[in-house]
Tab-separated table of C-alpha atoms in Angstrom:
chain	number	residue	atom	x	y	z
A	62	UNK	CA	-11.538	10.024	45.782
A	63	UNK	CA	-8.632	8.520	43.974
A	64	UNK	CA	-6.318	10.820	41.842
A	65	UNK	CA	-4.685	7.641	40.052
A	66	UNK	CA	-5.332	6.836	36.298
A	67	UNK	CA	-4.363	3.814	34.736
A	68	UNK	CA	-2.949	4.402	31.110
A	69	UNK	CA	-2.694	0.693	29.414
A	70	UNK	CA	-0.226	0.284	26.315
A	71	UNK	CA	-2.421	-2.821	24.853
A	72	UNK	CA	0.701	-4.027	23.121
A	73	UNK	CA	3.927	-5.612	24.512
A	74	UNK	CA	6.333	-2.991	22.878
A	75	UNK	CA	7.836	-1.295	25.753
A	76	UNK	CA	9.248	1.583	23.939
A	77	UNK	CA	5.972	2.528	23.120
A	78	UNK	CA	4.968	2.441	26.902
A	79	UNK	CA	8.337	4.627	27.629
A	80	UNK	CA	7.425	7.107	25.041
A	81	UNK	CA	3.747	7.320	26.529
A	82	UNK	CA	5.237	7.846	30.124
A	83	UNK	CA	7.521	10.611	28.849
A	84	UNK	CA	4.528	12.481	26.983
A	85	UNK	CA	2.298	12.094	29.866
A	86	UNK	CA	4.591	13.285	32.771
A	87	UNK	CA	4.162	16.963	32.411
A	88	UNK	CA	0.100	16.723	31.876
A	89	UNK	CA	0.064	14.483	35.075
A	90	UNK	CA	1.848	17.374	37.102
A	91	UNK	CA	-0.289	19.875	35.506
A	92	UNK	CA	-3.713	18.265	36.298
A	93	UNK	CA	-2.459	16.963	39.806
A	94	UNK	CA	-3.122	13.311	39.111
A	95	UNK	CA	-0.637	10.111	39.243
A	96	UNK	CA	-0.502	8.440	35.772
A	97	UNK	CA	0.545	4.817	35.964
A	98	UNK	CA	1.362	3.628	32.292
A	99	UNK	CA	1.622	-0.050	31.921
A	100	UNK	CA	2.415	-2.535	29.069
A	101	UNK	CA	-0.014	-5.361	28.446
A	102	UNK	CA	1.782	-8.517	29.045
A	103	UNK	CA	1.443	-11.376	26.320
A	104	UNK	CA	-0.114	-8.936	23.818
A	105	UNK	CA	1.074	-8.728	20.121
A	106	UNK	CA	4.329	-6.411	19.421
A	107	UNK	CA	2.134	-3.882	17.598
A	108	UNK	CA	-1.954	-3.532	17.160
A	109	UNK	CA	-2.054	-3.403	13.192
A	110	UNK	CA	-4.565	-5.715	12.158
A	111	UNK	CA	-8.196	-6.759	13.134
A	112	UNK	CA	-6.727	-9.928	14.593
A	113	UNK	CA	-4.767	-8.069	16.713
A	114	UNK	CA	-7.790	-5.965	17.861
A	115	UNK	CA	-9.691	-9.301	18.806
A	116	UNK	CA	-7.010	-10.720	20.566
A	117	UNK	CA	-6.103	-7.602	23.205
A	118	UNK	CA	-9.549	-6.752	23.545
A	119	UNK	CA	-10.616	-9.446	26.125
A	120	UNK	CA	-7.157	-8.867	28.010
A	121	UNK	CA	-7.635	-5.156	28.356
A	122	UNK	CA	-11.086	-5.998	29.848
A	123	UNK	CA	-9.254	-8.298	32.017
A	124	UNK	CA	-6.470	-5.912	33.270
A	125	UNK	CA	-9.264	-3.150	33.889
A	126	UNK	CA	-11.331	-5.474	35.770
A	127	UNK	CA	-8.397	-5.769	38.228
A	128	UNK	CA	-7.942	-1.934	38.605
A	129	UNK	CA	-10.313	-1.070	41.160
A	130	UNK	CA	-7.938	1.301	42.873
A	131	UNK	CA	-7.828	3.757	39.763
A	132	UNK	CA	-10.218	6.424	39.220
A	133	UNK	CA	-10.243	5.788	35.244
A	134	UNK	CA	-8.660	3.837	32.858
A	135	UNK	CA	-7.475	4.645	29.420
A	136	UNK	CA	-6.607	2.426	26.329
A	137	UNK	CA	-3.461	3.881	24.615
A	138	UNK	CA	-4.080	2.128	21.241
A	139	UNK	CA	-5.884	4.299	18.437
A	140	UNK	CA	-8.042	1.079	17.566
A	141	UNK	CA	-9.745	1.478	21.012
A	142	UNK	CA	-9.795	-2.225	21.410
A	143	UNK	CA	-11.878	-3.670	23.933
A	144	UNK	CA	-13.423	-0.276	25.076
A	145	UNK	CA	-17.334	-1.403	24.651
A	146	UNK	CA	-16.725	-4.467	26.421
A	147	UNK	CA	-14.691	-2.581	29.153
A	148	UNK	CA	-17.220	0.104	29.546
A	149	UNK	CA	-19.905	-2.444	30.010
A	150	UNK	CA	-17.825	-4.506	32.637
A	151	UNK	CA	-15.728	-2.321	34.425
A	152	UNK	CA	-16.692	-0.069	37.491
A	153	UNK	CA	-14.647	2.872	36.699
A	154	UNK	CA	-14.747	5.089	33.594
A	155	UNK	CA	-12.876	3.853	30.684
A	156	UNK	CA	-11.631	5.918	27.829
A	157	UNK	CA	-10.372	5.001	24.286
A	158	UNK	CA	-8.072	7.468	22.667
A	159	UNK	CA	-9.550	7.383	19.301
A	160	UNK	CA	-12.725	8.471	20.694
A	161	UNK	CA	-11.502	11.000	23.232
A	162	UNK	CA	-9.352	12.704	20.132
A	163	UNK	CA	-12.564	12.726	17.886
A	164	UNK	CA	-14.485	14.209	20.633
A	165	UNK	CA	-11.912	16.993	21.521
A	166	UNK	CA	-11.812	18.117	17.815
A	167	UNK	CA	-15.663	18.105	17.590
A	168	UNK	CA	-16.030	20.329	20.827
A	169	UNK	CA	-13.743	23.002	19.396
A	170	UNK	CA	-15.466	22.730	15.769
A	171	UNK	CA	-12.225	21.926	14.310
A	172	UNK	CA	-12.312	19.543	11.092
A	173	UNK	CA	-9.656	16.837	11.673
A	174	UNK	CA	-7.220	15.101	9.707
A	175	UNK	CA	-5.703	11.664	11.035
A	176	UNK	CA	-2.309	10.247	10.290
A	177	UNK	CA	-2.751	6.745	10.014
A	178	UNK	CA	-0.312	4.005	10.064
A	179	UNK	CA	-1.457	2.374	6.936
A	180	UNK	CA	-4.670	2.025	4.534
A	181	UNK	CA	-5.877	-1.140	6.993
A	182	UNK	CA	-6.154	1.320	9.754
A	183	UNK	CA	-7.886	4.029	7.620
A	184	UNK	CA	-10.862	1.626	6.681
A	185	UNK	CA	-11.272	1.065	10.511
A	186	UNK	CA	-11.183	4.638	11.474
A	187	UNK	CA	-13.488	5.945	9.084
A	188	UNK	CA	-15.940	3.596	9.941
A	189	UNK	CA	-15.434	4.079	13.556
A	190	UNK	CA	-15.793	8.038	13.180
A	191	UNK	CA	-18.889	7.486	11.513
A	192	UNK	CA	-20.333	5.318	14.215
A	193	UNK	CA	-19.448	8.108	16.591
A	194	UNK	CA	-21.556	10.596	14.337
A	195	UNK	CA	-18.597	12.983	13.750
A	196	UNK	CA	-18.154	11.964	9.984
A	197	UNK	CA	-18.716	15.577	9.090
A	198	UNK	CA	-15.813	16.930	10.946
A	199	UNK	CA	-13.559	14.054	9.586
A	200	UNK	CA	-11.406	15.765	6.944
A	201	UNK	CA	-9.584	12.472	5.948
A	202	UNK	CA	-6.980	10.257	6.599
A	203	UNK	CA	-3.535	9.913	4.994
A	204	UNK	CA	-1.469	6.510	5.442
A	205	UNK	CA	2.289	6.689	6.312
A	206	UNK	CA	3.065	2.818	5.698
A	207	UNK	CA	4.899	2.306	8.747
A	208	UNK	CA	4.703	-0.354	11.760
A	209	UNK	CA	3.858	0.538	15.518
A	210	UNK	CA	7.726	0.295	16.278
A	211	UNK	CA	8.692	2.308	13.415
A	212	UNK	CA	6.050	5.282	14.643
A	213	UNK	CA	7.674	5.115	18.041
A	214	UNK	CA	11.311	4.611	16.961
A	215	UNK	CA	12.192	5.450	13.617
A	216	UNK	CA	13.543	9.140	13.411
A	217	UNK	CA	12.443	9.181	9.657
A	218	UNK	CA	8.873	9.005	10.974
A	219	UNK	CA	8.592	12.761	11.494
A	220	UNK	CA	9.316	13.511	7.956
A	221	UNK	CA	6.247	11.080	7.162
A	222	UNK	CA	3.896	12.993	9.425
A	223	UNK	CA	4.774	16.356	7.761
A	224	UNK	CA	4.380	14.923	4.467
A	225	UNK	CA	1.129	13.336	5.173
A	226	UNK	CA	0.122	16.231	7.447
A	227	UNK	CA	0.670	18.771	4.612
A	228	UNK	CA	-1.670	16.548	2.084
A	229	UNK	CA	-4.391	16.570	5.025
A	230	UNK	CA	-4.224	20.339	5.347
A	231	UNK	CA	-3.678	21.570	1.746
A	232	UNK	CA	-5.709	18.907	-0.093
A	233	UNK	CA	-8.258	17.569	2.407
A	234	UNK	CA	-9.009	20.781	4.691
A	235	UNK	CA	-7.807	19.618	7.905
A	236	UNK	CA	-7.896	22.271	10.689
A	237	UNK	CA	-6.108	20.072	12.975
A	238	UNK	CA	-4.398	16.678	12.851
A	239	UNK	CA	-4.495	13.582	15.043
A	240	UNK	CA	-1.752	11.366	15.405
A	241	UNK	CA	-3.412	8.043	14.458
A	242	UNK	CA	-1.161	5.612	16.968
A	243	UNK	CA	0.001	5.947	20.571
A	244	UNK	CA	3.492	5.401	19.550
A	245	UNK	CA	3.699	8.721	17.570
A	246	UNK	CA	3.709	10.678	20.831
A	247	UNK	CA	7.509	11.565	20.563
A	248	UNK	CA	6.812	13.678	17.506
A	249	UNK	CA	3.752	15.871	18.197
A	250	UNK	CA	5.534	19.098	19.390
A	251	UNK	CA	8.074	18.763	16.156
A	252	UNK	CA	5.263	18.120	13.693
A	253	UNK	CA	3.052	21.027	15.282
A	254	UNK	CA	5.971	23.422	14.699
A	255	UNK	CA	6.371	22.031	11.242
A	256	UNK	CA	3.065	22.104	10.114
A	257	UNK	CA	1.388	25.206	11.777
A	258	UNK	CA	-1.743	23.750	13.159
A	259	UNK	CA	-2.793	22.013	16.099
A	260	UNK	CA	-1.402	18.255	16.500
A	261	UNK	CA	-3.410	16.237	18.697
A	262	UNK	CA	-1.766	13.520	20.755
A	263	UNK	CA	-4.759	11.306	21.402
A	264	UNK	CA	-3.396	9.763	24.632
A	265	UNK	CA	-3.051	13.274	25.980
A	266	UNK	CA	-6.912	13.918	24.823
A	267	UNK	CA	-7.899	10.730	26.826
A	268	UNK	CA	-6.279	11.590	29.995
A	269	UNK	CA	-7.567	15.051	30.000
A	270	UNK	CA	-10.819	13.646	29.709
A	271	UNK	CA	-10.246	10.748	32.417
A	272	UNK	CA	-8.755	13.562	34.864
């Protein structure tokens, strides 16, 4: 059986893809799998709106339809674009990082707070978690008002994570925090050290589930 997993960054920002690859390298070695991280050509530079999600969903399905040599595929965007359609059309298992992170927390009984890019993202996330039947464990979300590119590349992002994370813990009762964008992977360890609660990288949660 193939031990190769495909992690698809469904935007065209190569710096996000490189960050994902760096974050997943030690996990792949630990799990004994090969993880190929790809950028989706022709996609928007960041997935930040309903229009972006609608645009890339069919593109994700098309790419996964060509990935028959992989054991499983992961959509590395917190909006899980194209997830339901891919599950219906693709022969191998497909994992969305939002769903995977929420279920990871729920399996442990943790109330999770989400560090979101902006308010528009929060509106989508709340409805999505309710659809998964996990609203009771959803402590809340806080916007950082940043773009996908800033999430991956702006050093000021760590301070915004810590500030929003503190509100989620102290005011919303979160027992763990979920990074609400795949581009935030580089800040996970520093954020966890600063905040003193588990900080979940949803891409790692999805790859662990896929493996």
